[in-house]
XYZ file of N, CA, C and O in Angstrom:
452
model
N 55.060 -109.324 -87.358
C 53.774 -109.514 -86.968
C 53.042 -109.855 -88.212
O 53.132 -109.247 -89.338
N 52.348 -110.927 -88.166
C 51.616 -111.366 -89.423
C 50.270 -110.461 -89.564
O 49.842 -109.723 -88.735
N 49.781 -110.615 -90.825
C 48.656 -109.702 -91.198
C 47.446 -109.850 -90.334
O 46.839 -108.783 -89.868
N 46.997 -111.154 -89.950
C 45.823 -111.258 -88.966
C 46.071 -110.723 -87.592
O 45.216 -110.133 -86.934
N 47.421 -110.829 -87.065
C 47.770 -110.323 -85.713
C 47.586 -108.781 -85.856
O 47.093 -108.217 -84.899
N 48.172 -108.152 -86.813
C 48.097 -106.713 -86.988
C 46.633 -106.253 -87.128
O 46.287 -105.241 -86.561
N 45.803 -106.933 -87.839
C 44.409 -106.614 -87.899
C 43.652 -106.697 -86.613
O 42.910 -105.779 -86.243
N 44.003 -107.731 -85.814
C 43.360 -107.807 -84.431
C 43.794 -106.639 -83.558
O 43.087 -106.032 -82.789
N 45.114 -106.367 -83.739
C 45.597 -105.274 -82.776
C 45.121 -103.972 -83.215
O 44.715 -103.149 -82.267
N 45.072 -103.586 -84.448
C 44.415 -102.457 -84.949
C 42.966 -102.283 -84.523
O 42.466 -101.254 -84.165
N 42.191 -103.310 -84.466
C 40.861 -103.443 -84.209
C 40.746 -103.160 -82.632
O 39.903 -102.334 -82.136
N 41.630 -103.708 -81.832
C 41.641 -103.420 -80.312
C 41.991 -102.021 -80.113
O 41.391 -101.266 -79.288
N 42.945 -101.412 -80.844
C 43.350 -100.109 -80.597
C 42.158 -99.136 -81.005
O 41.876 -98.195 -80.354
N 41.457 -99.458 -82.135
C 40.292 -98.699 -82.646
C 39.137 -98.564 -81.639
O 38.390 -97.723 -81.903
N 39.159 -99.422 -80.738
C 38.068 -99.345 -79.691
C 38.271 -98.148 -78.779
O 37.274 -97.678 -78.109
N 39.536 -97.618 -78.684
C 39.856 -96.641 -77.783
C 40.180 -95.291 -78.401
O 39.915 -94.205 -77.848
N 40.820 -95.277 -79.628
C 41.256 -94.073 -80.268
C 40.964 -94.298 -81.831
O 40.788 -95.392 -82.290
N 40.981 -93.120 -82.480
C 40.511 -93.121 -83.914
C 41.799 -93.521 -84.735
O 42.793 -92.955 -84.626
N 41.573 -94.750 -85.448
C 42.697 -95.295 -86.347
C 42.328 -95.084 -87.781
O 43.157 -95.407 -88.636
N 41.186 -94.476 -88.027
C 40.878 -94.293 -89.518
C 41.796 -93.258 -90.192
O 42.388 -92.373 -89.465
N 42.172 -93.579 -91.376
C 43.052 -92.769 -92.208
C 44.491 -92.799 -91.637
O 45.228 -91.835 -91.841
N 44.823 -93.712 -90.684
C 46.218 -93.865 -90.158
C 46.800 -95.168 -90.805
O 46.231 -96.342 -90.541
N 47.942 -95.082 -91.359
C 48.732 -96.305 -91.725
C 49.805 -96.395 -90.571
O 50.445 -95.531 -90.313
N 49.633 -97.604 -89.985
C 50.558 -97.865 -88.788
C 51.578 -99.001 -89.163
O 51.244 -99.907 -89.677
N 52.921 -98.610 -88.897
C 53.843 -99.738 -89.014
C 53.588 -100.741 -87.920
O 52.893 -100.467 -86.967
N 54.271 -101.875 -87.943
C 54.131 -102.749 -86.784
C 54.638 -102.217 -85.470
O 53.961 -102.381 -84.419
N 55.680 -101.510 -85.572
C 56.153 -100.861 -84.315
C 55.149 -99.838 -83.840
O 55.056 -99.837 -82.500
N 54.639 -99.052 -84.604
C 53.632 -98.045 -84.114
C 52.404 -98.706 -83.568
O 51.827 -98.292 -82.546
N 51.934 -99.748 -84.198
C 50.754 -100.429 -83.634
C 51.045 -101.115 -82.283
O 50.158 -101.102 -81.450
N 52.256 -101.623 -82.197
C 52.534 -102.211 -80.809
C 52.679 -101.174 -79.860
O 52.279 -101.488 -78.623
N 53.342 -100.008 -80.207
C 53.440 -98.981 -79.275
C 52.021 -98.508 -78.741
O 51.916 -98.356 -77.591
N 51.093 -98.263 -79.576
C 49.794 -97.936 -79.353
C 49.083 -98.840 -78.514
O 48.345 -98.647 -77.441
N 49.325 -100.215 -78.750
C 48.713 -101.256 -77.999
C 49.231 -101.249 -76.593
O 48.404 -101.376 -75.513
N 50.461 -101.015 -76.346
C 51.072 -100.924 -75.019
C 50.678 -99.617 -74.318
O 50.337 -99.774 -73.122
N 50.565 -98.536 -75.130
C 49.998 -97.284 -74.516
C 48.653 -97.528 -73.898
O 48.400 -97.105 -72.861
N 47.736 -98.140 -74.805
C 46.349 -98.327 -74.296
C 46.284 -99.371 -73.133
O 45.619 -99.095 -72.079
N 47.102 -100.278 -73.117
C 47.211 -101.349 -72.009
C 47.669 -100.747 -70.612
O 47.223 -101.112 -69.661
N 48.474 -99.813 -70.694
C 49.066 -99.190 -69.497
C 48.631 -97.751 -69.144
O 49.059 -97.064 -68.274
N 47.553 -97.355 -69.972
C 47.166 -95.850 -69.775
C 46.553 -95.529 -68.363
O 47.016 -94.699 -67.798
N 45.784 -96.344 -67.845
C 45.174 -96.151 -66.389
C 46.302 -95.935 -65.490
O 46.246 -95.002 -64.729
N 47.208 -96.823 -65.417
C 48.225 -96.700 -64.393
C 49.344 -95.934 -64.606
O 50.077 -95.346 -63.674
N 49.681 -95.621 -65.955
C 50.995 -94.818 -66.311
C 50.627 -93.399 -66.769
O 51.509 -92.675 -66.673
N 49.461 -93.156 -67.246
C 49.333 -91.992 -67.939
C 48.137 -91.020 -67.500
O 48.290 -89.871 -67.336
N 47.050 -91.775 -67.229
C 45.784 -91.088 -66.856
C 46.040 -90.089 -65.715
O 46.542 -90.354 -64.704
N 45.623 -88.854 -65.967
C 45.691 -87.769 -65.058
C 46.989 -87.121 -64.987
O 47.148 -86.095 -64.275
N 48.061 -87.460 -65.601
C 49.344 -86.930 -65.659
C 49.245 -85.615 -66.463
O 48.566 -85.500 -67.546
N 50.001 -84.725 -66.026
C 49.981 -83.372 -66.770
C 51.440 -82.808 -66.834
O 52.323 -83.059 -65.931
N 51.651 -82.098 -67.843
C 52.977 -81.514 -68.036
C 52.807 -80.124 -68.585
O 52.134 -79.804 -69.664
N 53.519 -79.214 -67.857
C 53.356 -77.706 -68.305
C 54.784 -77.005 -68.589
O 55.769 -77.341 -67.952
N 54.776 -76.403 -69.685
C 55.940 -75.677 -70.122
C 55.553 -74.164 -70.201
O 54.433 -73.828 -70.626
N 56.594 -73.242 -69.853
C 56.363 -71.892 -69.993
C 57.381 -71.281 -70.777
O 58.420 -71.774 -70.886
N 57.034 -70.202 -71.440
C 57.978 -69.457 -72.269
C 57.640 -67.930 -72.173
O 56.539 -67.495 -72.035
N 58.717 -67.193 -72.261
C 58.520 -65.730 -72.237
C 59.510 -65.196 -73.340
O 60.521 -65.610 -73.458
N 58.870 -64.221 -73.972
C 59.625 -63.636 -75.106
C 59.193 -62.125 -75.172
O 58.058 -61.769 -74.856
N 60.024 -61.354 -75.825
C 59.813 -59.941 -76.058
C 59.840 -59.781 -77.654
O 60.532 -60.288 -78.311
N 58.721 -59.036 -78.110
C 58.658 -58.849 -79.571
C 58.136 -57.340 -79.872
O 57.938 -56.661 -78.868
N 57.854 -57.157 -81.054
C 57.237 -55.840 -81.433
C 56.127 -56.025 -82.327
O 55.897 -56.909 -83.058
N 55.152 -55.097 -82.129
C 53.878 -54.937 -82.937
C 53.739 -53.620 -83.312
O 54.583 -52.630 -83.048
N 52.586 -53.369 -83.998
C 52.363 -51.862 -84.485
C 52.163 -50.958 -83.288
O 52.338 -49.745 -83.363
N 51.785 -51.477 -82.144
C 51.660 -50.716 -80.922
C 52.939 -50.578 -80.097
O 53.076 -49.892 -79.145
N 54.035 -51.187 -80.629
C 55.346 -51.181 -79.945
C 55.741 -52.410 -79.361
O 55.342 -53.513 -79.727
N 56.769 -52.330 -78.438
C 57.347 -53.395 -77.792
C 56.485 -54.096 -76.773
O 55.737 -53.411 -76.008
N 56.407 -55.410 -76.660
C 55.645 -56.072 -75.673
C 56.348 -57.363 -75.228
O 57.129 -57.998 -76.010
N 56.007 -57.868 -73.983
C 56.451 -59.201 -73.503
C 55.294 -60.145 -73.301
O 54.280 -59.746 -72.729
N 55.528 -61.287 -73.828
C 54.457 -62.314 -73.770
C 54.967 -63.502 -72.968
O 55.938 -63.975 -73.083
N 54.082 -63.845 -71.929
C 54.168 -65.065 -71.280
C 53.300 -66.153 -71.766
O 52.046 -65.967 -71.815
N 53.695 -67.238 -72.081
C 52.924 -68.338 -72.717
C 52.989 -69.542 -71.804
O 54.026 -69.804 -71.004
N 51.910 -70.389 -71.723
C 51.885 -71.605 -70.997
C 51.198 -72.616 -71.812
O 50.217 -72.524 -72.387
N 51.990 -73.720 -71.986
C 51.506 -74.949 -72.674
C 51.314 -76.117 -71.809
O 52.325 -76.504 -71.065
N 50.155 -76.675 -71.609
C 49.898 -77.727 -70.652
C 49.263 -78.869 -71.546
O 48.221 -78.732 -72.192
N 49.890 -80.128 -71.457
C 49.348 -81.284 -71.880
C 49.017 -82.201 -70.896
O 49.780 -82.522 -69.832
N 47.695 -82.647 -70.933
C 47.125 -83.410 -69.805
C 46.568 -84.755 -70.466
O 45.820 -84.665 -71.432
N 46.889 -85.919 -69.873
C 46.282 -87.179 -70.298
C 44.889 -87.192 -69.591
O 44.717 -87.317 -68.410
N 43.839 -87.240 -70.419
C 42.507 -87.307 -69.971
C 41.989 -88.544 -69.454
O 42.610 -89.588 -69.450
N 40.824 -88.506 -68.839
C 40.149 -89.711 -68.316
C 39.798 -90.774 -69.397
O 40.116 -91.983 -69.158
N 39.488 -90.248 -70.550
C 39.272 -91.255 -71.728
C 40.758 -91.118 -72.333
O 41.300 -90.159 -72.331
N 41.014 -92.185 -73.149
C 42.405 -92.170 -73.617
C 42.536 -91.103 -74.688
O 41.870 -91.009 -75.573
N 43.484 -90.191 -74.303
C 43.795 -89.019 -75.241
C 44.490 -88.023 -74.495
O 44.800 -88.188 -73.159
N 44.947 -86.946 -75.182
C 45.754 -85.791 -74.487
C 45.006 -84.548 -74.902
O 44.692 -84.169 -76.012
N 44.759 -83.725 -73.914
C 44.284 -82.457 -73.958
C 45.333 -81.468 -73.983
O 46.172 -81.466 -73.130
N 45.472 -80.680 -74.978
C 46.552 -79.637 -75.089
C 45.993 -78.256 -74.795
O 45.094 -77.694 -75.671
N 46.349 -77.474 -73.794
C 45.941 -76.255 -73.392
C 47.019 -75.170 -73.733
O 48.132 -75.351 -73.317
N 46.653 -74.086 -74.281
C 47.585 -72.980 -74.468
C 47.000 -71.705 -73.980
O 45.856 -71.482 -74.274
N 47.832 -70.974 -73.255
C 47.293 -69.604 -72.889
C 48.475 -68.586 -72.931
O 49.663 -69.075 -72.842
N 48.138 -67.350 -73.148
C 49.149 -66.381 -73.103
C 48.622 -65.096 -72.387
O 47.501 -64.888 -72.285
N 49.675 -64.344 -71.917
C 49.378 -63.059 -71.228
C 50.352 -62.070 -71.691
O 51.514 -62.363 -71.471
N 50.024 -60.960 -72.274
C 50.970 -59.906 -72.732
C 51.054 -58.791 -71.573
O 50.131 -58.627 -70.872
N 52.116 -58.117 -71.448
C 52.352 -57.152 -70.469
C 51.445 -55.979 -70.671
O 51.275 -55.065 -69.737
N 50.855 -55.866 -71.864
C 49.850 -54.767 -72.166
C 48.475 -55.254 -71.630
O 47.463 -54.395 -71.917
N 48.286 -56.362 -71.117
C 46.964 -56.721 -70.591
C 46.238 -57.766 -71.605
O 45.187 -58.362 -71.192
N 46.617 -57.979 -72.834
C 46.010 -58.777 -73.746
C 46.208 -60.313 -73.276
O 47.387 -60.639 -72.807
N 45.192 -61.156 -73.424
C 45.242 -62.464 -72.952
C 44.441 -63.338 -73.983
O 43.596 -62.784 -74.741
N 44.658 -64.631 -74.048
C 44.083 -65.495 -74.903
C 44.482 -66.956 -74.821
O 45.355 -67.184 -73.805
N 43.858 -67.815 -75.370
C 44.268 -69.151 -75.302
C 43.409 -70.117 -76.171
O 42.472 -69.630 -76.863
N 43.711 -71.442 -76.089
C 42.998 -72.452 -76.937
C 43.179 -73.792 -76.286
O 44.080 -73.882 -75.430
N 42.317 -74.607 -76.621
C 42.460 -76.059 -76.171
C 42.143 -76.976 -77.296
O 41.155 -76.687 -77.915
N 42.808 -78.006 -77.339
C 42.580 -79.038 -78.525
C 42.693 -80.517 -77.769
O 43.420 -80.600 -76.773
N 42.023 -81.379 -78.428
C 42.054 -82.803 -77.957
C 42.715 -83.588 -79.023
O 42.478 -83.413 -80.225
N 43.685 -84.512 -78.534
C 44.384 -85.405 -79.361
C 43.848 -86.809 -79.159
O 44.142 -87.372 -78.012
N 42.914 -87.423 -80.137
C 42.409 -88.783 -79.791
C 42.462 -89.538 -80.899
O 41.715 -90.591 -81.085
N 43.434 -89.263 -81.906
C 43.610 -90.157 -83.015
C 44.986 -90.814 -82.903
O 45.957 -90.166 -82.310
N 45.178 -91.842 -83.662
C 46.500 -92.639 -83.437
C 47.697 -91.828 -84.012
O 48.650 -91.796 -83.301
N 47.502 -91.217 -85.177
C 48.657 -90.436 -85.584
C 49.052 -89.268 -84.695
O 50.143 -88.942 -84.420
N 48.006 -88.615 -84.276
C 48.308 -87.404 -83.276
C 48.902 -87.932 -81.826
O 49.960 -87.122 -81.527
N 48.479 -88.950 -81.427
C 49.224 -89.523 -80.147
C 50.629 -89.901 -80.582
O 51.557 -89.574 -79.727
N 50.873 -90.606 -81.689
C 52.191 -90.946 -82.103
C 53.161 -89.765 -82.177
O 54.266 -89.691 -81.670
N 52.468 -88.679 -82.833
C 53.363 -87.443 -83.204
C 53.694 -86.775 -81.741
O 54.744 -86.082 -81.676
N 52.669 -86.858 -80.862
C 52.850 -86.156 -79.593
C 54.102 -86.805 -78.864
O 55.040 -86.150 -78.330
N 54.076 -88.174 -78.843
C 55.243 -88.845 -78.103
C 56.536 -88.655 -78.893
O 57.655 -88.618 -78.291
N 56.475 -88.504 -80.267
C 57.721 -88.169 -81.012
C 58.206 -86.855 -80.642
O 59.479 -86.641 -80.424
N 57.380 -85.780 -80.529
C 57.675 -84.572 -80.182
C 58.162 -84.288 -78.764
O 58.822 -83.303 -78.425
N 57.628 -85.083 -77.906
C 57.866 -84.927 -76.396
C 58.737 -85.984 -75.750
O 58.921 -86.114 -74.612
N 59.385 -86.836 -76.692
C 60.351 -87.742 -76.370
C 60.078 -88.513 -75.049
O 60.714 -89.159 -74.401
């Protein structure tokens, strides 16, 4: 990919996701371009949930924790990551983050194959 072509592609990608502070290889830029082009029909609204259960110890004794990780492709191009947990002693919590930058999206696909 020549320099001007990559510059145009990066500009097109930058209209949808944050590419500032991201150095992209030709392959990564092409992947993100394809991701943006097919987002509506292939990703938007899709969700993936993983659950995990483990037993551990704290100063209060032994407890079992159920965790839920949900990744959702949002209406705008990006990924919302929701985390929640519930302990058998009644404690609960959670968090939510948005992935809307080029490197974050590339890392998500690398980690989730």
